[in-house]
Short mmCIF file of C-alpha atoms in Angstrom, two decimals:
data_model
loop_
_atom_site.label_atom_id
_atom_site.label_comp_id
_atom_site.label_asym_id
_atom_site.label_seq_id
_atom_site.Cartn_x
_atom_site.Cartn_y
_atom_site.Cartn_z
CA UNK Q 1 -3.93 -2.07 -6.96
CA UNK Q 2 -1.25 -4.78 -7.25
CA UNK Q 3 1.12 -6.53 -4.87
CA UNK Q 4 4.38 -4.59 -4.66
CA UNK Q 5 7.51 -4.33 -2.56
CA UNK Q 6 6.51 -2.75 0.74
CA UNK Q 7 2.79 -3.28 0.12
CA UNK Q 8 0.41 -4.24 2.92
CA UNK Q 9 -1.99 -6.47 0.99
CA UNK Q 10 -0.90 -9.67 2.74
CA UNK Q 11 -1.34 -8.32 6.28
CA UNK Q 12 -3.95 -5.61 5.66
CA UNK Q 13 -6.87 -7.64 7.10
CA UNK Q 14 -4.93 -8.27 10.32
CA UNK Q 15 -3.89 -4.64 10.65
CA UNK Q 16 -7.45 -3.46 10.12
CA UNK Q 17 -8.71 -5.92 12.73
CA UNK Q 18 -6.06 -4.70 15.19
CA UNK Q 19 -7.03 -1.07 14.60
CA UNK Q 20 -10.71 -1.88 15.13
CA UNK Q 21 -10.01 -3.72 18.39
CA UNK Q 22 -7.74 -0.94 19.65
CA UNK Q 23 -10.27 1.78 18.89
CA UNK Q 24 -13.01 -0.14 20.67
CA UNK Q 25 -10.71 -0.56 23.68
CA UNK Q 26 -10.51 3.25 23.73
CA UNK Q 27 -14.29 3.52 23.62
CA UNK Q 28 -14.29 4.67 19.98
CA UNK Q 29 -16.72 3.11 17.49
CA UNK Q 30 -14.93 2.92 14.10
CA UNK Q 31 -17.97 3.15 11.82
CA UNK Q 32 -18.42 6.59 10.27
CA UNK Q 33 -15.12 8.03 11.51
CA UNK Q 34 -13.20 10.37 9.24
CA UNK Q 35 -9.75 9.06 8.33
CA UNK Q 36 -6.61 9.93 6.43
CA UNK Q 37 -3.97 7.75 4.79
CA UNK Q 38 -1.08 9.85 3.43
CA UNK Q 39 1.01 6.97 1.96
CA UNK Q 40 -1.55 4.89 0.08
CA UNK Q 41 0.76 3.19 -2.43
CA UNK Q 42 -1.07 0.29 -4.08
CA UNK Q 43 -4.24 0.69 -1.94
CA UNK Q 44 -3.68 -2.51 0.05
CA UNK Q 45 -4.66 -0.78 3.30
CA UNK Q 46 -6.92 1.89 1.82
CA UNK Q 47 -9.68 -0.56 0.92
CA UNK Q 48 -9.54 -2.13 4.39
CA UNK Q 49 -9.77 1.28 6.06
CA UNK Q 50 -12.80 2.11 3.90
CA UNK Q 51 -14.47 -1.12 4.99
CA UNK Q 52 -13.74 -0.27 8.62
CA UNK Q 53 -14.59 3.43 8.71
CA UNK Q 54 -16.61 4.14 5.57
CA UNK Q 55 -15.72 6.57 2.81
CA UNK Q 56 -15.30 9.76 4.87
CA UNK Q 57 -11.64 9.33 4.09
CA UNK Q 58 -8.82 11.18 2.39
CA UNK Q 59 -6.43 8.92 0.50
CA UNK Q 60 -3.11 10.43 -0.52
CA UNK Q 61 0.38 9.76 -1.76
CA UNK Q 62 3.45 11.85 -2.51
CA UNK Q 63 3.62 10.54 -6.07
CA UNK Q 64 1.33 12.72 -8.24
CA UNK Q 65 1.18 10.18 -11.07
CA UNK Q 66 -0.31 7.58 -8.75
CA UNK Q 67 -3.07 9.89 -7.53
CA UNK Q 68 -3.77 11.00 -11.12
CA UNK Q 69 -4.31 7.34 -12.03
CA UNK Q 70 -6.77 6.69 -9.20
CA UNK Q 71 -8.73 9.86 -9.93
CA UNK Q 72 -8.96 9.05 -13.64
CA UNK Q 73 -10.20 5.51 -12.98
CA UNK Q 74 -12.77 6.77 -10.47
CA UNK Q 75 -14.22 9.45 -12.75
CA UNK Q 76 -14.19 7.15 -15.78
CA UNK Q 77 -11.81 9.24 -17.90
CA UNK Q 78 -9.33 6.32 -18.07
CA UNK Q 79 -10.25 2.73 -18.92
CA UNK Q 80 -7.21 0.59 -18.00
CA UNK Q 81 -6.09 -1.70 -20.83
CA UNK Q 82 -6.32 -5.48 -20.51
CA UNK Q 83 -3.42 -6.06 -22.91
CA UNK Q 84 -0.25 -4.12 -23.63
CA UNK Q 85 3.18 -4.43 -25.20
CA UNK Q 86 6.65 -3.47 -24.09
CA UNK Q 87 6.41 -0.55 -26.55
CA UNK Q 88 3.43 0.76 -24.54
CA UNK Q 89 5.43 0.44 -21.34
CA UNK Q 90 8.46 2.29 -22.69
CA UNK Q 91 6.26 5.02 -24.20
CA UNK Q 92 4.79 5.68 -20.74
CA UNK Q 93 8.17 6.58 -19.25
CA UNK Q 94 8.14 10.11 -20.63
CA UNK Q 95 4.46 10.91 -20.14
CA UNK Q 96 3.52 13.76 -17.76
CA UNK Q 97 2.43 12.80 -14.23
CA UNK Q 98 -1.11 13.89 -15.12
CA UNK Q 99 -1.44 11.07 -17.67
CA UNK Q 100 -2.85 7.97 -15.89
CA UNK Q 101 -0.93 5.64 -18.20
CA UNK Q 102 2.32 6.74 -16.54
CA UNK Q 103 1.46 5.17 -13.18
CA UNK Q 104 -0.55 2.29 -14.67
CA UNK Q 105 2.52 1.05 -16.51
CA UNK Q 106 5.19 2.55 -14.24
CA UNK Q 107 3.84 0.85 -11.10
CA UNK Q 108 1.19 -1.65 -12.10
CA UNK Q 109 3.02 -3.21 -15.06
CA UNK Q 110 6.60 -3.22 -13.75
CA UNK Q 111 8.18 -6.24 -12.07
CA UNK Q 112 7.36 -6.16 -8.34
CA UNK Q 113 5.74 -2.77 -9.08
CA UNK Q 114 9.14 -1.13 -8.73
CA UNK Q 115 8.68 2.26 -10.39
CA UNK Q 116 9.67 2.13 -14.07
CA UNK Q 117 12.32 -0.52 -13.50
CA UNK Q 118 11.46 -3.29 -15.96
CA UNK Q 119 8.34 -4.03 -18.04
CA UNK Q 120 6.06 -6.85 -16.95
CA UNK Q 121 3.46 -6.88 -19.69
CA UNK Q 122 3.87 -10.11 -21.66
CA UNK Q 123 1.53 -13.06 -21.25
CA UNK Q 124 3.27 -16.17 -20.00
CA UNK Q 125 2.42 -19.73 -19.13
CA UNK Q 126 2.90 -20.72 -15.49
CA UNK Q 127 2.14 -23.64 -13.25
CA UNK Q 128 -0.69 -22.93 -10.77
CA UNK Q 129 0.85 -24.27 -7.57
CA UNK Q 130 -2.34 -24.88 -5.59
CA UNK Q 131 -4.65 -26.11 -8.35
CA UNK Q 132 -2.01 -28.11 -10.26
CA UNK Q 133 -2.58 -26.90 -13.82
CA UNK Q 134 -0.96 -24.66 -16.39
CA UNK Q 135 -2.55 -21.23 -16.80
CA UNK Q 136 -2.04 -18.06 -18.81
CA UNK Q 137 -0.57 -15.30 -16.69
CA UNK Q 138 -1.59 -11.87 -17.99
CA UNK Q 139 -0.01 -9.24 -15.69
CA UNK Q 140 -1.67 -6.30 -17.47
CA UNK Q 141 -5.12 -7.84 -17.16
CA UNK Q 142 -4.47 -8.65 -13.50
CA UNK Q 143 -3.49 -5.03 -12.82
CA UNK Q 144 -6.62 -3.78 -14.59
CA UNK Q 145 -8.92 -6.05 -12.56
CA UNK Q 146 -7.28 -5.17 -9.23
CA UNK Q 147 -7.31 -1.44 -9.99
CA UNK Q 148 -10.99 -1.37 -11.00
CA UNK Q 149 -11.93 -3.43 -7.94
CA UNK Q 150 -10.03 -1.31 -5.44
CA UNK Q 151 -11.08 2.07 -6.80
CA UNK Q 152 -14.71 0.90 -6.82
CA UNK Q 153 -14.39 0.02 -3.13
CA UNK Q 154 -13.09 3.55 -2.50
CA UNK Q 155 -15.86 5.44 -4.30
CA UNK Q 156 -16.57 8.57 -2.30
CA UNK Q 157 -13.14 9.13 -0.75
CA UNK Q 158 -11.12 12.25 -1.51
CA UNK Q 159 -7.87 11.71 -3.42
CA UNK Q 160 -4.96 14.05 -2.76
CA UNK Q 161 -1.29 14.47 -3.54
CA UNK Q 162 0.43 15.08 -0.22
CA UNK Q 163 3.80 15.10 1.47
CA UNK Q 164 3.72 13.81 5.05
CA UNK Q 165 6.88 15.71 5.91
CA UNK Q 166 5.09 19.06 5.49
CA UNK Q 167 2.75 18.16 8.36
CA UNK Q 168 -0.42 19.24 6.58
CA UNK Q 169 -3.66 17.51 7.62
CA UNK Q 170 -6.75 17.55 5.36
CA UNK Q 171 -10.17 18.09 6.94
CA UNK Q 172 -9.00 17.35 10.51
CA UNK Q 173 -9.46 13.53 10.42
CA UNK Q 174 -10.29 11.52 13.53
CA UNK Q 175 -7.99 8.59 12.64
CA UNK Q 176 -4.73 8.57 10.67
CA UNK Q 177 -2.90 5.48 9.37
CA UNK Q 178 0.67 5.75 8.07
CA UNK Q 179 2.69 3.20 6.12
CA UNK Q 180 5.78 5.18 5.26
CA UNK Q 181 9.08 3.79 3.84
CA UNK Q 182 10.49 1.65 6.66
CA UNK Q 183 13.76 2.70 8.24
CA UNK Q 184 16.67 0.61 7.01
CA UNK Q 185 14.98 -0.28 3.71
CA UNK Q 186 15.55 1.01 0.19
CA UNK Q 187 12.47 3.22 0.27
CA UNK Q 188 10.87 4.47 -2.93
CA UNK Q 189 13.30 6.28 -5.26
CA UNK Q 190 10.39 7.66 -7.30
CA UNK Q 191 9.55 10.11 -4.50
CA UNK Q 192 13.01 10.71 -3.06
CA UNK Q 193 14.49 9.93 0.34
CA UNK Q 194 12.20 10.05 3.36
CA UNK Q 195 13.23 12.04 6.44
CA UNK Q 196 12.17 9.84 9.36
CA UNK Q 197 13.22 12.36 12.01
CA UNK Q 198 10.85 14.89 10.50
CA UNK Q 199 8.20 12.21 10.06
CA UNK Q 200 8.22 11.39 13.79
CA UNK Q 201 7.83 15.09 14.64
CA UNK Q 202 4.75 15.23 12.42
CA UNK Q 203 3.23 12.08 13.91
CA UNK Q 204 3.55 13.34 17.48
CA UNK Q 205 1.90 16.59 16.51
CA UNK Q 206 -0.89 14.78 14.66
CA UNK Q 207 -1.52 12.53 17.68
CA UNK Q 208 -2.81 15.53 19.66
CA UNK Q 209 -6.57 15.32 19.29
CA UNK Q 210 -6.77 12.21 17.06
CA UNK Q 211 -5.71 8.57 16.91
CA UNK Q 212 -2.58 7.95 14.83
CA UNK Q 213 -1.31 4.51 13.77
CA UNK Q 214 2.08 3.71 12.24
CA UNK Q 215 3.21 0.52 10.50
CA UNK Q 216 6.96 0.02 10.96
CA UNK Q 217 9.58 -2.43 12.20
CA UNK Q 218 10.47 -0.11 15.09
CA UNK Q 219 9.12 3.14 16.52
CA UNK Q 220 11.41 5.79 17.99
CA UNK Q 221 8.82 7.92 19.78
CA UNK Q 222 6.39 7.15 22.65
CA UNK Q 223 3.84 4.61 21.51
CA UNK Q 224 1.70 1.58 22.30
CA UNK Q 225 2.41 -1.52 20.22
CA UNK Q 226 -0.91 -3.12 19.36
CA UNK Q 227 0.02 -5.82 16.83
CA UNK Q 228 3.02 -7.66 15.41
CA UNK Q 229 3.87 -10.49 13.04
CA UNK Q 230 7.20 -11.83 11.85
CA UNK Q 231 7.65 -11.48 8.13
CA UNK Q 232 7.98 -14.64 6.06
CA UNK Q 233 9.73 -15.38 2.81
CA UNK Q 234 8.52 -18.03 0.40
CA UNK Q 235 10.73 -21.00 -0.38
CA UNK Q 236 9.96 -23.37 -3.23
CA UNK Q 237 10.42 -27.08 -2.50
CA UNK Q 238 10.16 -29.97 -4.91
CA UNK Q 239 8.55 -33.19 -3.78
CA UNK Q 240 6.60 -35.95 -5.51
CA UNK Q 241 7.06 -34.08 -8.79
CA UNK Q 242 5.03 -31.04 -7.66
CA UNK Q 243 6.17 -27.60 -6.53
CA UNK Q 244 4.94 -26.72 -3.07
CA UNK Q 245 5.28 -23.60 -0.98
CA UNK Q 246 6.86 -23.33 2.44
CA UNK Q 247 7.41 -20.29 4.59
CA UNK Q 248 10.56 -19.28 6.40
CA UNK Q 249 9.98 -16.76 9.17
CA UNK Q 250 12.52 -13.93 9.24
CA UNK Q 251 12.82 -13.14 12.95
CA UNK Q 252 14.94 -10.06 12.22
CA UNK Q 253 12.01 -8.31 10.50
CA UNK Q 254 8.78 -8.04 12.42
CA UNK Q 255 5.83 -6.10 11.06
CA UNK Q 256 4.45 -3.97 13.88
CA UNK Q 257 1.55 -1.60 14.32
CA UNK Q 258 1.99 1.26 16.78
CA UNK Q 259 -0.46 3.78 18.20
CA UNK Q 260 1.46 7.03 18.57
CA UNK Q 261 1.19 8.87 21.88
CA UNK Q 262 0.75 12.64 21.60
CA UNK Q 263 3.54 15.09 22.27
CA UNK Q 264 3.20 17.01 25.51
CA UNK Q 265 2.15 20.62 25.09
#
């Protein structure tokens, strides 16, 4: 939907490519496989998984307001606005989870998509760093465009509200991809604290009879690491009167993709 803290949009293509290569190394053709993503967030990985496997997928999240938004956009009962005011944002705070405006504003129109933290709805002028011109930045319109694009790419999937910690699996999928709150990070207060010990128990059980992938910095259960990349942070530098971007690699935080090995019976 939109870029947010913890989102996978920037590495999603690489993760999808790594999953495809790993499956083929196991003699599994990805196309047409059923799949499940229980922590979909802003759909950064969901659209890539749909491209890889097709739409025999179940896309879920623990936050009911988020799933209500995606369902409403898919069935056409909610047309996301292209403009909004701070009054619209504040009015959404008390809406029921079933109202798609709650997640549209609470996630999509909050700074860094941090749930209901601070409104990010006003148009503003900003300097386009790569094209060297001033442009109008409309965060609400950007969220609308990204949401409509991503949900269209996921037409045909099943949306569900789910809690990974319960261990429930919908429709016995062949491949599962998990991007849960990373250990040692702030997590997502909107859905409460995540129990990683319980999460690892669920993953090992799920890995019996299907292929299970986990995105994390570290993995505390038997696994095969199939991809990694050090995270970078942007640094703005001034030179010749123009702002340019540089990247500092944070060696202490490495994005990794693990294939979970099944628990022994």
